CSV table of C-alpha atoms in Angstrom, one decimal:
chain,number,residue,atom,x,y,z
A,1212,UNK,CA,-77.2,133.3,-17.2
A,1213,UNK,CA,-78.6,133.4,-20.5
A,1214,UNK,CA,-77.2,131.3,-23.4
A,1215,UNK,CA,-75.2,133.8,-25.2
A,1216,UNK,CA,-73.3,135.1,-21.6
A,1217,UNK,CA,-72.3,131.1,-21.1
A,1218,UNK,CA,-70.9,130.5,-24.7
A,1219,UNK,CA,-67.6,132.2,-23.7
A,1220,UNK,CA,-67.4,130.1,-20.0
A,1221,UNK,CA,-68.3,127.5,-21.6
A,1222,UNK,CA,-65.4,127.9,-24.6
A,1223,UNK,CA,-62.7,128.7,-22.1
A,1224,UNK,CA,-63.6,125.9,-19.9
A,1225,UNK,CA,-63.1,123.5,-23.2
A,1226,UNK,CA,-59.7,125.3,-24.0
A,1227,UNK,CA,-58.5,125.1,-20.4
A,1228,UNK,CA,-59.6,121.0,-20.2
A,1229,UNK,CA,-57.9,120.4,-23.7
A,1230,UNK,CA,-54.4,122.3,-22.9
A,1231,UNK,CA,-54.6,120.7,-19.2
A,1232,UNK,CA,-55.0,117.5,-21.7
A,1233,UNK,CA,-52.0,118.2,-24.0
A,1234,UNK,CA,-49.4,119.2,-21.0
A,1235,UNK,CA,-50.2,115.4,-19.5
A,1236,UNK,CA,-49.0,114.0,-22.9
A,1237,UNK,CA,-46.7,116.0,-23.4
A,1238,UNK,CA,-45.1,114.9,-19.6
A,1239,UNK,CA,-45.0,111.5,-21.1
A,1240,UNK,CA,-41.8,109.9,-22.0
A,1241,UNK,CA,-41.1,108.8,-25.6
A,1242,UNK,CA,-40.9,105.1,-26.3
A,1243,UNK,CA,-37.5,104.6,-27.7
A,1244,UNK,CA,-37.4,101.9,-30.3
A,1245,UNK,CA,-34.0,100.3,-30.1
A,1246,UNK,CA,-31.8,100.3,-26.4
A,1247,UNK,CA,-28.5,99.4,-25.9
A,1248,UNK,CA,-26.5,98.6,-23.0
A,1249,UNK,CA,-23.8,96.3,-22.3
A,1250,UNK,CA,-25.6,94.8,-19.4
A,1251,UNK,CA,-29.3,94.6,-17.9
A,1252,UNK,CA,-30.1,93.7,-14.4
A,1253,UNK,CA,-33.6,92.3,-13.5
A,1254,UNK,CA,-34.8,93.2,-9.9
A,1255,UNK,CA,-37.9,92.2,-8.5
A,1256,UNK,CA,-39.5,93.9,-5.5
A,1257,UNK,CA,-36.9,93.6,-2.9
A,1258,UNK,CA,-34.3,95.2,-5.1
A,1259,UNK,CA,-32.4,91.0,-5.6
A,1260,UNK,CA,-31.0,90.3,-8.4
A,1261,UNK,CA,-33.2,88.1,-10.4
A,1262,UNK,CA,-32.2,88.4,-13.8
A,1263,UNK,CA,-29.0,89.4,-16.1
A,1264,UNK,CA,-28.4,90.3,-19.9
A,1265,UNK,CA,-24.7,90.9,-20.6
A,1266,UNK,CA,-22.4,90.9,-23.1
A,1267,UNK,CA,-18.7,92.0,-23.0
A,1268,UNK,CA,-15.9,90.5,-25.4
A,1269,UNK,CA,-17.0,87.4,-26.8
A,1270,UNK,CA,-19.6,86.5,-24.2
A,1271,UNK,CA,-23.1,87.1,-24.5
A,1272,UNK,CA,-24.9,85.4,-21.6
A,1273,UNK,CA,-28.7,85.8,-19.9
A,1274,UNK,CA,-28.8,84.1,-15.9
A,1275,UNK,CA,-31.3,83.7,-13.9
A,1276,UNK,CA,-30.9,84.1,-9.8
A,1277,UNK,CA,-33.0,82.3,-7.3
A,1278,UNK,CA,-34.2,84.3,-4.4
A,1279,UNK,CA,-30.9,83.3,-3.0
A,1280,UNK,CA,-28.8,84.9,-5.5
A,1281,UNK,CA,-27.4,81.7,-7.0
A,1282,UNK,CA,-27.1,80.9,-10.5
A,1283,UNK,CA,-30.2,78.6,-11.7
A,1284,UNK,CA,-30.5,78.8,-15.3
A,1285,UNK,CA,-27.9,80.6,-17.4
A,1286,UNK,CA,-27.5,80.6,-21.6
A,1287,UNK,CA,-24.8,81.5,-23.3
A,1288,UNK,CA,-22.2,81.7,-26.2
A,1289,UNK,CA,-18.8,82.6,-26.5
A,1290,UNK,CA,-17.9,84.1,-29.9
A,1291,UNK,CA,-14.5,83.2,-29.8
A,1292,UNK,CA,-14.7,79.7,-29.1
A,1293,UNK,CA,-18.2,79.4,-30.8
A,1294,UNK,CA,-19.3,77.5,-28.2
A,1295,UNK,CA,-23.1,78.0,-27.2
A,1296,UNK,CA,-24.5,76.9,-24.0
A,1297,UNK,CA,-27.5,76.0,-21.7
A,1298,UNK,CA,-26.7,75.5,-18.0
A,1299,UNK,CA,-29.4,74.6,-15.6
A,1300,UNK,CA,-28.5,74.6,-11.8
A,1301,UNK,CA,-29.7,72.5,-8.8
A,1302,UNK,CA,-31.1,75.0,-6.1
A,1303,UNK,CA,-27.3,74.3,-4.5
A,1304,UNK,CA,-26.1,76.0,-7.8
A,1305,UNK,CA,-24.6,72.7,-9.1
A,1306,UNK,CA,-24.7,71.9,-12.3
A,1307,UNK,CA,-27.6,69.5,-12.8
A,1308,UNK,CA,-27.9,69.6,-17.1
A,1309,UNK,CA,-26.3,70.8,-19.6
A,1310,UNK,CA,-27.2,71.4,-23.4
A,1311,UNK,CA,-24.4,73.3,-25.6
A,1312,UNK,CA,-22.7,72.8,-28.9
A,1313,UNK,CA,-18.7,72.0,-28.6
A,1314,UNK,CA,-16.5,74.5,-30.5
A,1315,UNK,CA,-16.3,71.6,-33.4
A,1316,UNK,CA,-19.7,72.3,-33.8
A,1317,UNK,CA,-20.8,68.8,-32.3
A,1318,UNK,CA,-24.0,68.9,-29.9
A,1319,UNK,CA,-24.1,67.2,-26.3
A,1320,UNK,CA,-26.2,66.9,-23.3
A,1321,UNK,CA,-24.9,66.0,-20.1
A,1322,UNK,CA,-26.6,65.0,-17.1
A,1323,UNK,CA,-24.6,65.6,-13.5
A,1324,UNK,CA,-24.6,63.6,-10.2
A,1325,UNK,CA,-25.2,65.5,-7.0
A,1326,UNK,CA,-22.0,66.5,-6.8
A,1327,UNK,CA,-22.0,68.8,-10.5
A,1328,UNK,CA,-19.7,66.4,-12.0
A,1329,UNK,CA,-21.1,65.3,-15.5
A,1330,UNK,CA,-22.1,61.3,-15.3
A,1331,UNK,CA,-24.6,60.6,-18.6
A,1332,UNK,CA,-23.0,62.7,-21.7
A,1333,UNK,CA,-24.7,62.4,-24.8
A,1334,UNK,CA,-23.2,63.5,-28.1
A,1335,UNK,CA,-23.2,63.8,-31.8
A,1336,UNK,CA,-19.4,63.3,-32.7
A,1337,UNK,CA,-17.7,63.9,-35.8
A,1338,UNK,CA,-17.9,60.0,-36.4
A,1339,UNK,CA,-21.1,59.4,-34.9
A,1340,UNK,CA,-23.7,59.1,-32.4
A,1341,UNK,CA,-22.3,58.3,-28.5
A,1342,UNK,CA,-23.4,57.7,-25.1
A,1343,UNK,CA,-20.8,57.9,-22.4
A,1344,UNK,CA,-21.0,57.2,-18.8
A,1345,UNK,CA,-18.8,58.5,-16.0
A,1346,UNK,CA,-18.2,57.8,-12.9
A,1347,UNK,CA,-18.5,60.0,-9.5
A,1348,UNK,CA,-15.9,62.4,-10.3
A,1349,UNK,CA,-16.6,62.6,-14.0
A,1350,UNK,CA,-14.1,60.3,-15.6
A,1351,UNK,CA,-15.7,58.5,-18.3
A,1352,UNK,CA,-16.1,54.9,-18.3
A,1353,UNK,CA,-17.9,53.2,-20.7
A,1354,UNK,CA,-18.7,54.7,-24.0
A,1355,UNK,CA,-21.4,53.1,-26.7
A,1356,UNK,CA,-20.9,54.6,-30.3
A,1357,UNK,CA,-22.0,53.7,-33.9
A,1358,UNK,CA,-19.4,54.6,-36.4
A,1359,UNK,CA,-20.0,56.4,-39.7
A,1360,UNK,CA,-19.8,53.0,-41.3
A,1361,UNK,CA,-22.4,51.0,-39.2
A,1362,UNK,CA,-20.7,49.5,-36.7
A,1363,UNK,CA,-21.5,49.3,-32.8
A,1364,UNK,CA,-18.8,49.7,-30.4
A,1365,UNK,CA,-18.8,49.1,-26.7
A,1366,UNK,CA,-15.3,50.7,-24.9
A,1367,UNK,CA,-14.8,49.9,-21.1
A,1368,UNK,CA,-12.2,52.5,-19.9
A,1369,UNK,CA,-10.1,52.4,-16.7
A,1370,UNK,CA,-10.5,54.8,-13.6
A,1371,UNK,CA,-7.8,57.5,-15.5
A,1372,UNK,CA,-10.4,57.3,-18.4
A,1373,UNK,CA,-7.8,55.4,-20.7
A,1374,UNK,CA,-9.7,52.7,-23.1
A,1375,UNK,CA,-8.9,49.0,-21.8
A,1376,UNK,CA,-11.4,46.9,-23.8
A,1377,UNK,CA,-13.4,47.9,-27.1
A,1378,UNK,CA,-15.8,45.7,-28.4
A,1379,UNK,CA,-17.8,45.3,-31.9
A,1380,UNK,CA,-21.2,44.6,-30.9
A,1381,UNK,CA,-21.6,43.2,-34.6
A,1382,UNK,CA,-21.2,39.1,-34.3
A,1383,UNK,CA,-21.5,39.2,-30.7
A,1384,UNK,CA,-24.1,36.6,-29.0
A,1385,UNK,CA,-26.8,38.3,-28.2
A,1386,UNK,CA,-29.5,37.5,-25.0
A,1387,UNK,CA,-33.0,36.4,-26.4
């Protein structure tokens, strides 16, 4: 074939490619810029439940799923109460931490015993810093503060949780 007979091949073979090119692009799907949904679910291969994004009322929450389908990690905040939330789980799903600001607006951690009930609790009340201990099923009792004016306090409570003996720590002998 000479030169001038291939020009046309040639050009309709380019047209052909280059439509062939546009009708894959134009199969593609848009990207949308904003989704919404009330909830998301996360699967991974298997088809489990791995991950969740919901929100319905007041309560927006993301939880995580081991590959058993219980709870490990879940964070969260209720709109109404204004209460926010980070749970973490033991792989038996009981609670093992917990990190959340009270509806006052106070922060805490709390630390749970095997069982989920909470033992160490650490908190920023309204009239100061505090450390309370509990025992196994979560009754607190002991409780070391400092007050907005200074002072250091040590309360021993009773197995109901009721205060039995508060003491200053100011003047106190101390152990050298």
């Amino acid at each position: 074939m000479t030169p001038k007979r291939c020009m046309p091949t040639f050009a309709m073979l380019c047209l052909i490619t280059a439509a062939g090119g546009c009708a894959g692009q134009a199969a593609r799907p848009a990207v949308q810029a904003v989704v919404q949904a009330q909830r998301f679910v996360l699967v991974d291969d298997s088809g489990a439940r791995r991950a969740e994004l919901e929100s319905h009322d007041t309560v927006t929450s993301l939880v995580f799923y081991d590959e058993r389908g219980e709870i490990r990690l879940l964070v969260g905040i209720d709109g109404r109460s204004e209460r926010a939330l980070i749970l973490v789980n033991r792989a038996d799903a009981t609670p093992a931490v917990q990190l959340g600001v009270k509806p006052s607006g106070e922060p805490m951690l709390g630390l749970a015993g095997p069982e989920g009930a909470p033992r160490i609790i650490l908190d920023l009340r309204a009239d100061g810093p505090g450390l309370r201990l509990a025992d196994d099923n979560g009754v607190e009792r002991a409780d070391l503060s400092v007050g907005r004016d200074g002072g250091v306090w040590f309360t021993l409570r009773d197995g109901e949780g009721n205060p039995k003996t508060r003491l200053p720590l100011e003047g106190v002998e101390t152990l050298e």
